[in-house]
């Protein structure tokens, strides 16, 4: 279709008088890919030779005499004599044919040209034009006046010798061979060519393509074949009385007079397929004006009327005429450069008649020719329609409509009237027209997509390599334009055959682009400007394509659901979100590795910075800030939507840091010594040697790093750990403020997120809070039970109560509290001091209640104990500069409730103990007192607490009771 709409030299070309080409069909490159559907003849007959033979048949069928013009005679008259009644038709002027019925039937516009084509071979515009129909036919068939004169002379001789004989009852090439000798031609070469042509026609019509199949044993056909093949070695002498002609006549007439019904009235020599169709095509081509790009001549009605006179010789009927004429119309359109749209529409309209004939006729020979012809037309049209974007544009879209209509008509007739497979199916299940158009649309759009893909890649490569636009971004824009072109230009035409033409087109484009996009997404590993640009472009393209599809299918039966199912969403937003989530996950994994690695190397140096916190705490927050900055710099429009995912991962990372900070530090249980077994006092010798008493004390377990000398769990280091958690906790507020600010600066920020309702580090806050509390408690119990064990557990009230009081403990505790106050952050200070206070109160009770046999108290010692505890409380009150009095009193309430037991007389204690046992275990326990378990929850109403006071009572009554009730030993 490269020459579509190209005019130029076609209109200026003149007819050839020597018959060297056929309406430019054989010389036109436009028809090179359009083979004849009638098949090959298998014999050396050129188009000019076939044309001359067809002209001889035409003249014979219409009758000629002498030098008079060709005239029309009624079909009922079959003799070769001149009919006097035909004289007026012979002389009728061509200019009287002003309005053609045939042109109207074919839907063609009236011609504006005056007169008829010029004479043969005349280059002059002023050349004489044919004046009669007979002259027009001679000129149209490129027959010279000399050749025409010889043909008419031969017919006169035949008529003279066979008066009254009908033309269909003779073999015209045989008769002509018998009428002429070499002297009737200008030269020997022309004579030999003429003779060879007639012999080839006889071979084609009688041997290669006879009406009736020849038997292999048929002697006449064998004889004829031998004569024709021997003619090259021994030329046949033409002329009426030659012996060779008599032998030839005998063989020819024997074959030609064979008839399906046994009659011998007709000679069958030019009515076998496909010879008759090739000859008839030559006649029909006279209906086209070679000087004006193959347009149909105005005299087509008169010409066709005369051409139909040849039907009886060629074995043509109306349905074969309709088929051949449709092919010739189409072939002429193609061979003349596809420039005359009237020819295209005429061929399409003629196909309507062919379709009617196909439904009414089931003749196998006709069906074979019909299938071949329609396949040839369909093949040509589909080469254009399967990639119609390559061929058609706004300037020639009217040709597109005609070619689609022609192709669809051919396909429908092929499938519906010829295909056996179609007949076996329910016809309503197959819409041939819609199916073909659907194929054209999908194939064309796939081809166009591939071309746009290559063009986009080429354009990208030719641009600045520093900032190249992604190919898929360029492609998305191009495909959007292609879809709009399809919708505006081609879909309105295709909608005649396919109600969802535009929808199918955009669904195809959606699928093609989607395939490329999926490959792009699968290879994308991170969020880059190019990635986001492509996904944004894809999202816009998809919306445009879906809009066209929905708009096109509003009136469809299913409302376009079938089309939408063909368009699975690109989910560009999901793809972006997944990439961002992958980016977040990568950052989270890196941060996790960093936390694990750096906390293993952290030495918790209190002098590392002004904040007295770990450098790793500052660094982890710096990484968090950088991650937030990088996130808000991502070239996306869904920061607000994806922010919760980022915050969850950051929260987990900080939580992991907080949990790692407190891990390995132990708990209160790690430092509290195990309680020694219950014993009773040895009244006989209260004052033991110091060494013996110390040997009776239980040893503390080594359950944490600090007990093994690990410096990272020393008091200053524990304080740094607390400071680090507090620092992170306080910085979370700044992080939240930063996030809110970033969200407000984004146009896409959602109000419910920007106001902070979804911005929080809950897990980190909880971990920091819990971590600080645990570290405070751990530090306190470590200080009291480990660091100060030599003045508490190992010394307080050991041996003589009066000589081993609380003062050494208070002195050292005061020093430790000062160290802690100078190290921990101000907001953590009261919390850790409170924890130390509670641990010291707990330690005080453990010493007096579970201090083992090295400690014994009389009732008088209760005043010393109470005085020491008041001193211990006063240390935390610090004359109003320490902890709030309410807090101290609340923490001291347990000790204050237990201490009165130490100045209670022994008998009362025993009675109280018995009553508590009975209350707990019932009346059955009066005769035997079960040993109450140690809960550690010291309370004057708890049996174990009272029992432990009795165990430490330096009193004979207490010792006897414990001996009798539980047989407790005096020593461990």
CSV table of C-alpha atoms in Angstrom, one decimal, residues 365-800:
chain,number,residue,atom,x,y,z
A,365,UNK,CA,-16.7,-26.5,-9.6
A,366,UNK,CA,-18.1,-23.1,-8.8
A,367,UNK,CA,-17.4,-23.6,-5.1
A,368,UNK,CA,-13.8,-24.3,-5.9
A,369,UNK,CA,-13.4,-21.2,-8.0
A,370,UNK,CA,-15.3,-19.2,-5.5
A,371,UNK,CA,-13.0,-20.4,-2.6
A,372,UNK,CA,-9.9,-19.6,-4.6
A,373,UNK,CA,-11.1,-16.1,-5.6
A,374,UNK,CA,-12.3,-15.1,-2.2
A,375,UNK,CA,-9.1,-16.5,-0.6
A,376,UNK,CA,-7.0,-14.4,-2.9
A,377,UNK,CA,-9.1,-11.3,-2.1
A,378,UNK,CA,-9.0,-12.1,1.6
A,379,UNK,CA,-5.3,-12.7,1.6
A,380,UNK,CA,-4.6,-9.3,0.0
A,381,UNK,CA,-7.0,-7.4,2.3
A,382,UNK,CA,-5.6,-9.1,5.4
A,383,UNK,CA,-2.1,-8.1,4.6
A,384,UNK,CA,-3.3,-4.5,5.0
A,385,UNK,CA,-5.8,-5.1,7.8
A,386,UNK,CA,-3.7,-7.2,10.1
A,387,UNK,CA,-1.4,-4.1,10.4
A,388,UNK,CA,-3.8,-1.3,9.3
A,389,UNK,CA,-1.9,1.3,11.3
A,390,UNK,CA,1.0,0.9,8.9
A,391,UNK,CA,-1.3,1.5,5.9
A,392,UNK,CA,-4.0,3.9,6.8
A,393,UNK,CA,-4.3,7.4,8.3
A,394,UNK,CA,-6.7,10.3,8.5
A,395,UNK,CA,-5.9,11.1,4.8
A,396,UNK,CA,-7.0,7.8,3.4
A,397,UNK,CA,-9.4,6.3,6.0
A,398,UNK,CA,-12.2,6.0,3.5
A,399,UNK,CA,-10.1,3.4,1.7
A,400,UNK,CA,-9.9,1.6,5.1
A,401,UNK,CA,-13.6,1.3,5.3
A,402,UNK,CA,-13.9,-0.2,1.8
A,403,UNK,CA,-11.1,-2.7,2.3
A,404,UNK,CA,-12.5,-3.8,5.7
A,405,UNK,CA,-15.9,-4.3,4.1
A,406,UNK,CA,-14.4,-6.2,1.2
A,407,UNK,CA,-12.3,-8.4,3.5
A,408,UNK,CA,-15.2,-9.1,5.8
A,409,UNK,CA,-17.5,-10.0,2.9
A,410,UNK,CA,-15.0,-12.4,1.5
A,411,UNK,CA,-14.4,-14.0,4.9
A,412,UNK,CA,-18.1,-14.4,5.6
A,413,UNK,CA,-18.8,-16.0,2.3
A,414,UNK,CA,-15.8,-18.3,2.7
A,415,UNK,CA,-16.8,-19.4,6.1
A,416,UNK,CA,-20.6,-19.4,6.0
A,417,UNK,CA,-21.2,-20.7,2.5
A,418,UNK,CA,-18.1,-22.9,1.8
A,419,UNK,CA,-16.8,-24.1,5.2
A,420,UNK,CA,-18.0,-27.5,6.2
A,421,UNK,CA,-16.8,-26.9,9.7
A,422,UNK,CA,-19.1,-23.8,9.9
A,423,UNK,CA,-22.1,-25.8,8.7
A,424,UNK,CA,-21.5,-28.3,11.5
A,425,UNK,CA,-21.8,-25.6,14.1
A,426,UNK,CA,-24.8,-23.6,15.2
A,427,UNK,CA,-24.5,-20.4,13.2
A,428,UNK,CA,-25.4,-18.2,16.1
A,429,UNK,CA,-22.3,-19.3,17.9
A,430,UNK,CA,-20.0,-17.8,15.2
A,431,UNK,CA,-20.1,-14.2,14.2
A,432,UNK,CA,-17.6,-14.3,11.3
A,433,UNK,CA,-17.5,-10.6,10.7
A,434,UNK,CA,-17.0,-9.8,14.4
A,435,UNK,CA,-14.4,-12.5,14.7
A,436,UNK,CA,-12.4,-11.3,11.7
A,437,UNK,CA,-12.5,-7.6,12.8
A,438,UNK,CA,-11.5,-8.7,16.3
A,439,UNK,CA,-8.5,-10.4,14.8
A,440,UNK,CA,-7.6,-7.3,12.7
A,441,UNK,CA,-7.8,-5.0,15.7
A,442,UNK,CA,-5.7,-7.1,17.9
A,443,UNK,CA,-3.1,-7.9,15.3
A,444,UNK,CA,-2.8,-4.3,14.2
A,445,UNK,CA,-2.5,-2.9,17.7
A,446,UNK,CA,0.1,-5.5,18.6
A,447,UNK,CA,2.1,-4.6,15.6
A,448,UNK,CA,1.7,-0.9,16.2
A,449,UNK,CA,2.7,-1.4,19.8
A,450,UNK,CA,5.9,-3.2,18.8
A,451,UNK,CA,6.8,-0.4,16.5
A,452,UNK,CA,6.1,2.2,19.1
A,453,UNK,CA,8.3,0.3,21.5
A,454,UNK,CA,11.2,0.3,19.0
A,455,UNK,CA,10.6,4.0,18.3
A,456,UNK,CA,10.6,4.9,22.0
A,457,UNK,CA,13.8,3.0,22.6
A,458,UNK,CA,15.4,4.8,19.6
A,459,UNK,CA,14.2,8.2,20.8
A,460,UNK,CA,15.5,7.6,24.3
A,461,UNK,CA,18.9,6.6,22.9
A,462,UNK,CA,19.1,9.7,20.8
A,463,UNK,CA,18.5,12.1,23.8
A,464,UNK,CA,20.8,13.4,26.4
A,465,UNK,CA,22.4,10.4,28.2
A,466,UNK,CA,22.7,12.3,31.4
A,467,UNK,CA,19.0,12.4,32.1
A,468,UNK,CA,17.4,10.0,29.7
A,469,UNK,CA,13.6,9.5,29.9
A,470,UNK,CA,12.7,5.9,30.7
A,471,UNK,CA,11.6,3.9,27.6
A,472,UNK,CA,8.3,2.8,29.2
A,473,UNK,CA,7.4,6.4,30.1
A,474,UNK,CA,7.9,7.5,26.5
A,475,UNK,CA,6.0,4.4,25.4
A,476,UNK,CA,3.1,5.1,27.7
A,477,UNK,CA,2.6,8.5,26.1
A,478,UNK,CA,2.9,7.1,22.6
A,479,UNK,CA,0.4,4.3,23.4
A,480,UNK,CA,-2.0,6.8,24.8
A,481,UNK,CA,-1.9,8.8,21.6
A,482,UNK,CA,-2.2,5.5,19.6
A,483,UNK,CA,-5.4,4.7,21.6
A,484,UNK,CA,-6.9,8.1,20.9
A,485,UNK,CA,-6.1,7.7,17.2
A,486,UNK,CA,-7.7,4.3,17.2
A,487,UNK,CA,-10.8,5.5,18.9
A,488,UNK,CA,-11.3,8.6,16.8
A,489,UNK,CA,-10.2,7.3,13.4
A,490,UNK,CA,-10.7,3.5,13.1
A,491,UNK,CA,-13.1,2.4,15.8
A,492,UNK,CA,-16.2,4.3,14.3
A,493,UNK,CA,-15.6,2.4,11.1
A,494,UNK,CA,-15.0,-1.0,12.7
A,495,UNK,CA,-18.0,-0.6,15.0
A,496,UNK,CA,-20.2,-1.5,12.1
A,497,UNK,CA,-18.9,-5.1,12.4
A,498,UNK,CA,-17.7,-5.1,16.0
A,499,UNK,CA,-19.7,-3.2,18.6
A,500,UNK,CA,-16.8,-3.1,21.0
A,501,UNK,CA,-14.1,-2.2,18.5
A,502,UNK,CA,-12.5,0.6,20.6
A,503,UNK,CA,-12.7,-1.6,23.7
A,504,UNK,CA,-10.9,-4.5,22.1
A,505,UNK,CA,-8.2,-2.1,20.8
A,506,UNK,CA,-7.5,-0.6,24.2
A,507,UNK,CA,-7.7,-4.0,25.9
A,508,UNK,CA,-5.0,-5.2,23.4
A,509,UNK,CA,-2.8,-2.2,24.1
A,510,UNK,CA,-3.4,-2.6,27.8
A,511,UNK,CA,-2.2,-6.2,27.6
A,512,UNK,CA,0.9,-5.4,25.5
A,513,UNK,CA,2.0,-2.6,27.8
A,514,UNK,CA,1.2,-4.6,30.9
A,515,UNK,CA,3.5,-7.4,29.7
A,516,UNK,CA,6.4,-4.9,29.4
A,517,UNK,CA,5.5,-3.3,32.7
A,518,UNK,CA,5.5,-6.6,34.6
A,519,UNK,CA,9.0,-7.3,33.3
A,520,UNK,CA,10.1,-3.9,34.3
A,521,UNK,CA,8.6,-4.3,37.8
A,522,UNK,CA,10.1,-7.7,38.3
A,523,UNK,CA,13.5,-6.3,37.5
A,524,UNK,CA,13.2,-3.2,39.7
A,525,UNK,CA,14.9,-3.6,43.0
A,526,UNK,CA,14.6,-0.2,44.5
A,527,UNK,CA,12.6,3.0,44.3
A,528,UNK,CA,14.3,5.4,41.8
A,529,UNK,CA,13.0,8.4,40.0
A,530,UNK,CA,12.9,6.4,36.8
A,531,UNK,CA,10.9,3.6,38.4
A,532,UNK,CA,8.3,6.0,39.8
A,533,UNK,CA,8.1,7.9,36.6
A,534,UNK,CA,7.3,4.7,34.7
A,535,UNK,CA,4.7,3.6,37.2
A,536,UNK,CA,3.1,7.0,37.2
A,537,UNK,CA,3.0,7.0,33.4
A,538,UNK,CA,1.5,3.4,33.5
A,539,UNK,CA,-1.2,4.5,35.9
A,540,UNK,CA,-2.2,7.4,33.7
A,541,UNK,CA,-2.2,5.2,30.6
A,542,UNK,CA,-4.3,2.6,32.3
A,543,UNK,CA,-6.9,5.1,33.4
A,544,UNK,CA,-7.1,6.5,29.8
A,545,UNK,CA,-7.5,3.0,28.3
A,546,UNK,CA,-10.1,1.9,30.9
A,547,UNK,CA,-12.1,5.1,30.3
A,548,UNK,CA,-12.2,4.3,26.6
A,549,UNK,CA,-13.2,0.7,27.2
A,550,UNK,CA,-16.0,1.7,29.6
A,551,UNK,CA,-17.2,4.4,27.3
A,552,UNK,CA,-17.2,2.0,24.3
A,553,UNK,CA,-19.1,-0.7,26.1
A,554,UNK,CA,-21.9,1.3,27.8
A,555,UNK,CA,-24.5,-0.2,25.5
A,556,UNK,CA,-23.1,-3.7,25.4
A,557,UNK,CA,-25.0,-6.7,26.8
A,558,UNK,CA,-22.6,-7.2,29.8
A,559,UNK,CA,-21.8,-3.5,30.2
A,560,UNK,CA,-18.2,-4.1,29.2
A,561,UNK,CA,-17.4,-6.7,32.0
A,562,UNK,CA,-15.8,-9.1,29.5
A,563,UNK,CA,-13.5,-6.3,28.3
A,564,UNK,CA,-12.6,-5.2,31.8
A,565,UNK,CA,-11.7,-8.8,32.6
A,566,UNK,CA,-9.2,-8.7,29.8
A,567,UNK,CA,-7.6,-5.7,31.5
A,568,UNK,CA,-6.2,-6.9,34.9
A,569,UNK,CA,-5.1,-3.7,36.7
A,570,UNK,CA,-1.5,-2.7,36.5
A,571,UNK,CA,-1.7,-1.7,40.2
A,572,UNK,CA,1.0,0.8,39.7
A,573,UNK,CA,0.3,2.1,43.2
A,574,UNK,CA,0.7,-1.4,44.6
A,575,UNK,CA,3.9,-1.8,42.7
A,576,UNK,CA,5.3,1.5,44.0
A,577,UNK,CA,4.1,0.6,47.5
A,578,UNK,CA,5.8,-2.8,47.3
A,579,UNK,CA,9.1,-1.3,46.2
A,580,UNK,CA,8.9,1.2,49.0
A,581,UNK,CA,8.1,-1.6,51.4
A,582,UNK,CA,11.1,-3.5,50.1
A,583,UNK,CA,13.1,-0.3,50.6
A,584,UNK,CA,11.8,0.0,54.2
A,585,UNK,CA,12.6,-3.7,54.8
A,586,UNK,CA,16.1,-3.3,53.6
A,587,UNK,CA,16.7,-0.3,55.8
A,588,UNK,CA,15.2,-2.1,58.8
A,589,UNK,CA,17.5,-5.2,58.2
A,590,UNK,CA,20.5,-2.9,57.9
A,591,UNK,CA,19.5,-1.1,61.1
A,592,UNK,CA,19.0,-4.4,62.9
A,593,UNK,CA,22.5,-5.6,61.9
A,594,UNK,CA,23.9,-2.3,63.0
A,595,UNK,CA,22.2,-2.4,66.4
A,596,UNK,CA,23.4,-6.0,67.1
A,597,UNK,CA,27.0,-5.2,66.0
A,598,UNK,CA,27.4,-1.8,67.8
A,599,UNK,CA,25.8,-2.9,71.1
A,600,UNK,CA,28.3,-5.7,71.2
A,601,UNK,CA,31.1,-3.2,71.0
A,602,UNK,CA,29.5,-0.5,73.2
A,603,UNK,CA,31.5,0.1,76.5
A,604,UNK,CA,28.9,2.4,78.1
A,605,UNK,CA,31.4,5.0,79.0
A,606,UNK,CA,29.7,7.8,81.1
A,607,UNK,CA,32.3,10.4,79.8
A,608,UNK,CA,31.7,9.7,76.1
A,609,UNK,CA,29.5,12.7,75.6
A,610,UNK,CA,27.7,15.5,77.4
A,611,UNK,CA,24.4,13.6,77.6
A,612,UNK,CA,26.1,10.8,79.6
A,613,UNK,CA,24.5,8.3,77.2
A,614,UNK,CA,25.9,5.7,74.9
A,615,UNK,CA,27.3,6.9,71.6
A,616,UNK,CA,25.3,4.1,70.0
A,617,UNK,CA,22.0,5.7,71.2
A,618,UNK,CA,22.9,9.0,69.5
A,619,UNK,CA,24.0,7.1,66.4
A,620,UNK,CA,20.9,5.0,66.1
A,621,UNK,CA,18.7,8.1,66.3
A,622,UNK,CA,20.9,9.7,63.6
A,623,UNK,CA,20.3,6.7,61.4
A,624,UNK,CA,16.5,6.9,62.1
A,625,UNK,CA,16.5,10.6,61.1
A,626,UNK,CA,18.5,9.9,57.9
A,627,UNK,CA,16.0,7.1,57.1
A,628,UNK,CA,13.1,9.5,57.5
A,629,UNK,CA,14.8,12.1,55.4
A,630,UNK,CA,15.4,9.5,52.6
A,631,UNK,CA,11.8,8.3,52.8
A,632,UNK,CA,10.3,11.7,52.4
A,633,UNK,CA,12.7,12.4,49.5
A,634,UNK,CA,11.5,9.3,47.6
A,635,UNK,CA,9.8,10.5,44.4
A,636,UNK,CA,6.4,9.1,45.3
A,637,UNK,CA,3.0,10.5,46.1
A,638,UNK,CA,2.0,8.1,48.8
A,639,UNK,CA,4.3,9.0,51.7
A,640,UNK,CA,1.3,9.4,54.0
A,641,UNK,CA,-0.1,6.0,53.1
A,642,UNK,CA,3.2,4.2,53.5
A,643,UNK,CA,4.4,6.1,56.5
A,644,UNK,CA,2.8,3.6,59.0
A,645,UNK,CA,4.8,0.8,57.4
A,646,UNK,CA,8.0,2.8,57.9
A,647,UNK,CA,7.1,3.7,61.4
A,648,UNK,CA,6.4,0.1,62.4
A,649,UNK,CA,9.9,-1.0,61.2
A,650,UNK,CA,11.6,2.0,62.8
A,651,UNK,CA,9.7,1.4,66.0
A,652,UNK,CA,10.8,-2.3,65.9
A,653,UNK,CA,14.4,-1.2,65.4
A,654,UNK,CA,14.4,1.2,68.3
A,655,UNK,CA,12.5,-1.4,70.4
A,656,UNK,CA,15.2,-3.9,69.6
A,657,UNK,CA,17.9,-1.4,70.7
A,658,UNK,CA,16.0,-0.7,73.9
A,659,UNK,CA,15.7,-4.5,74.7
A,660,UNK,CA,19.3,-5.0,73.9
A,661,UNK,CA,20.3,-2.2,76.3
A,662,UNK,CA,18.7,-3.9,79.3
A,663,UNK,CA,19.5,-7.5,78.2
A,664,UNK,CA,22.1,-9.2,80.3
A,665,UNK,CA,21.8,-6.8,83.2
A,666,UNK,CA,19.8,-9.3,85.3
A,667,UNK,CA,16.9,-8.7,87.6
A,668,UNK,CA,16.3,-8.2,91.3
A,669,UNK,CA,16.4,-12.0,91.7
A,670,UNK,CA,19.9,-12.1,90.3
A,671,UNK,CA,21.3,-10.3,93.3
A,672,UNK,CA,19.1,-11.2,96.3
A,673,UNK,CA,20.9,-14.0,98.2
A,674,UNK,CA,19.1,-17.2,98.8
A,675,UNK,CA,17.5,-17.4,102.3
A,676,UNK,CA,19.3,-19.7,104.7
A,677,UNK,CA,17.4,-22.6,106.3
A,678,UNK,CA,15.4,-21.8,109.4
A,679,UNK,CA,17.3,-22.2,112.7
A,680,UNK,CA,16.8,-21.4,116.4
A,681,UNK,CA,19.0,-19.4,118.6
A,682,UNK,CA,21.7,-21.0,120.8
A,683,UNK,CA,20.9,-19.3,124.1
A,684,UNK,CA,24.1,-20.6,125.8
A,685,UNK,CA,26.7,-18.8,123.6
A,686,UNK,CA,25.4,-15.7,121.8
A,687,UNK,CA,28.8,-14.2,121.3
A,688,UNK,CA,30.5,-16.3,118.6
A,689,UNK,CA,33.8,-15.6,117.1
A,690,UNK,CA,33.5,-13.4,114.1
A,691,UNK,CA,35.1,-15.9,111.8
A,692,UNK,CA,32.6,-18.6,112.7
A,693,UNK,CA,29.7,-16.4,112.3
A,694,UNK,CA,30.8,-15.3,108.8
A,695,UNK,CA,31.2,-18.9,107.8
A,696,UNK,CA,27.6,-19.6,108.6
A,697,UNK,CA,26.3,-16.9,106.1
A,698,UNK,CA,25.0,-18.2,102.7
A,699,UNK,CA,27.0,-17.2,99.7
A,700,UNK,CA,25.4,-15.1,96.8
A,701,UNK,CA,25.1,-16.7,93.4
A,702,UNK,CA,27.0,-15.4,90.4
A,703,UNK,CA,24.1,-15.0,88.0
A,704,UNK,CA,25.0,-11.8,86.0
A,705,UNK,CA,27.9,-10.3,84.3
A,706,UNK,CA,28.7,-7.9,87.1
A,707,UNK,CA,29.4,-10.7,89.6
A,708,UNK,CA,32.0,-12.0,87.2
A,709,UNK,CA,33.8,-8.7,86.8
A,710,UNK,CA,32.2,-7.5,83.5
A,711,UNK,CA,32.8,-3.8,83.5
A,712,UNK,CA,29.9,-3.2,81.1
A,713,UNK,CA,27.6,-3.9,84.0
A,714,UNK,CA,29.2,-1.7,86.6
A,715,UNK,CA,27.3,1.0,88.3
A,716,UNK,CA,28.4,3.9,86.0
A,717,UNK,CA,27.7,1.7,82.9
A,718,UNK,CA,24.2,0.8,84.3
A,719,UNK,CA,23.6,4.5,84.7
A,720,UNK,CA,24.6,5.1,81.1
A,721,UNK,CA,22.2,2.4,79.9
A,722,UNK,CA,19.4,4.2,81.8
A,723,UNK,CA,20.4,7.5,80.3
A,724,UNK,CA,20.5,6.0,76.8
A,725,UNK,CA,17.0,4.7,77.1
A,726,UNK,CA,15.8,8.0,78.5
A,727,UNK,CA,17.6,9.9,75.6
A,728,UNK,CA,15.8,7.8,73.0
A,729,UNK,CA,12.5,8.2,74.8
A,730,UNK,CA,12.8,12.0,74.9
A,731,UNK,CA,14.0,12.2,71.3
A,732,UNK,CA,10.9,10.3,70.0
A,733,UNK,CA,8.9,13.5,70.5
A,734,UNK,CA,11.3,15.4,68.2
A,735,UNK,CA,10.9,12.6,65.6
A,736,UNK,CA,7.2,12.9,65.7
A,737,UNK,CA,7.4,16.6,65.3
A,738,UNK,CA,9.7,16.2,62.3
A,739,UNK,CA,7.3,13.6,60.7
A,740,UNK,CA,4.4,16.0,61.1
A,741,UNK,CA,6.3,18.8,59.5
A,742,UNK,CA,7.3,16.6,56.6
A,743,UNK,CA,3.7,15.5,56.1
A,744,UNK,CA,2.4,19.1,56.1
A,745,UNK,CA,4.9,19.9,53.4
A,746,UNK,CA,3.4,17.2,51.2
A,747,UNK,CA,0.4,18.0,49.0
A,748,UNK,CA,-0.8,14.4,49.2
A,749,UNK,CA,-0.7,14.3,53.0
A,750,UNK,CA,-4.0,13.1,54.5
A,751,UNK,CA,-5.4,15.1,57.4
A,752,UNK,CA,-6.0,12.2,59.7
A,753,UNK,CA,-2.3,11.2,59.4
A,754,UNK,CA,-0.9,14.7,59.4
A,755,UNK,CA,-2.5,15.6,62.7
A,756,UNK,CA,-0.4,12.9,64.4
A,757,UNK,CA,-3.1,10.4,65.2
A,758,UNK,CA,-1.2,7.7,63.5
A,759,UNK,CA,2.3,8.8,64.3
A,760,UNK,CA,3.8,7.0,67.3
A,761,UNK,CA,6.6,4.8,68.5
A,762,UNK,CA,4.5,2.8,70.9
A,763,UNK,CA,6.7,-0.3,71.1
A,764,UNK,CA,9.8,1.8,71.6
A,765,UNK,CA,8.1,3.9,74.3
A,766,UNK,CA,7.0,0.8,76.1
A,767,UNK,CA,10.4,-0.8,75.8
A,768,UNK,CA,12.2,2.3,77.1
A,769,UNK,CA,9.8,2.7,80.0
A,770,UNK,CA,10.1,-0.9,80.9
A,771,UNK,CA,13.8,-0.9,80.4
A,772,UNK,CA,14.4,2.1,82.6
A,773,UNK,CA,12.3,0.5,85.4
A,774,UNK,CA,14.1,-2.8,85.1
A,775,UNK,CA,17.5,-1.1,85.0
A,776,UNK,CA,16.6,1.0,88.0
A,777,UNK,CA,15.5,-2.0,90.0
A,778,UNK,CA,18.5,-4.1,88.8
A,779,UNK,CA,20.9,-1.3,89.6
A,780,UNK,CA,19.4,-0.8,93.0
A,781,UNK,CA,19.5,-4.5,94.0
A,782,UNK,CA,23.0,-4.8,92.6
A,783,UNK,CA,24.2,-1.9,94.7
A,784,UNK,CA,22.4,-3.1,97.8
A,785,UNK,CA,23.0,-6.8,97.7
A,786,UNK,CA,26.2,-7.0,95.7
A,787,UNK,CA,28.2,-3.8,95.8
A,788,UNK,CA,27.3,-3.1,99.5
A,789,UNK,CA,27.0,-6.7,100.7
A,790,UNK,CA,30.0,-6.2,102.9
A,791,UNK,CA,28.2,-3.6,105.0
A,792,UNK,CA,24.8,-5.1,104.8
A,793,UNK,CA,24.5,-8.8,104.3
A,794,UNK,CA,27.9,-9.6,105.7
A,795,UNK,CA,28.0,-7.2,108.6
A,796,UNK,CA,24.7,-5.6,109.7
A,797,UNK,CA,23.6,-7.1,113.1
A,798,UNK,CA,26.0,-10.0,112.8
A,799,UNK,CA,27.0,-11.1,116.3
A,800,UNK,CA,26.2,-8.4,118.8
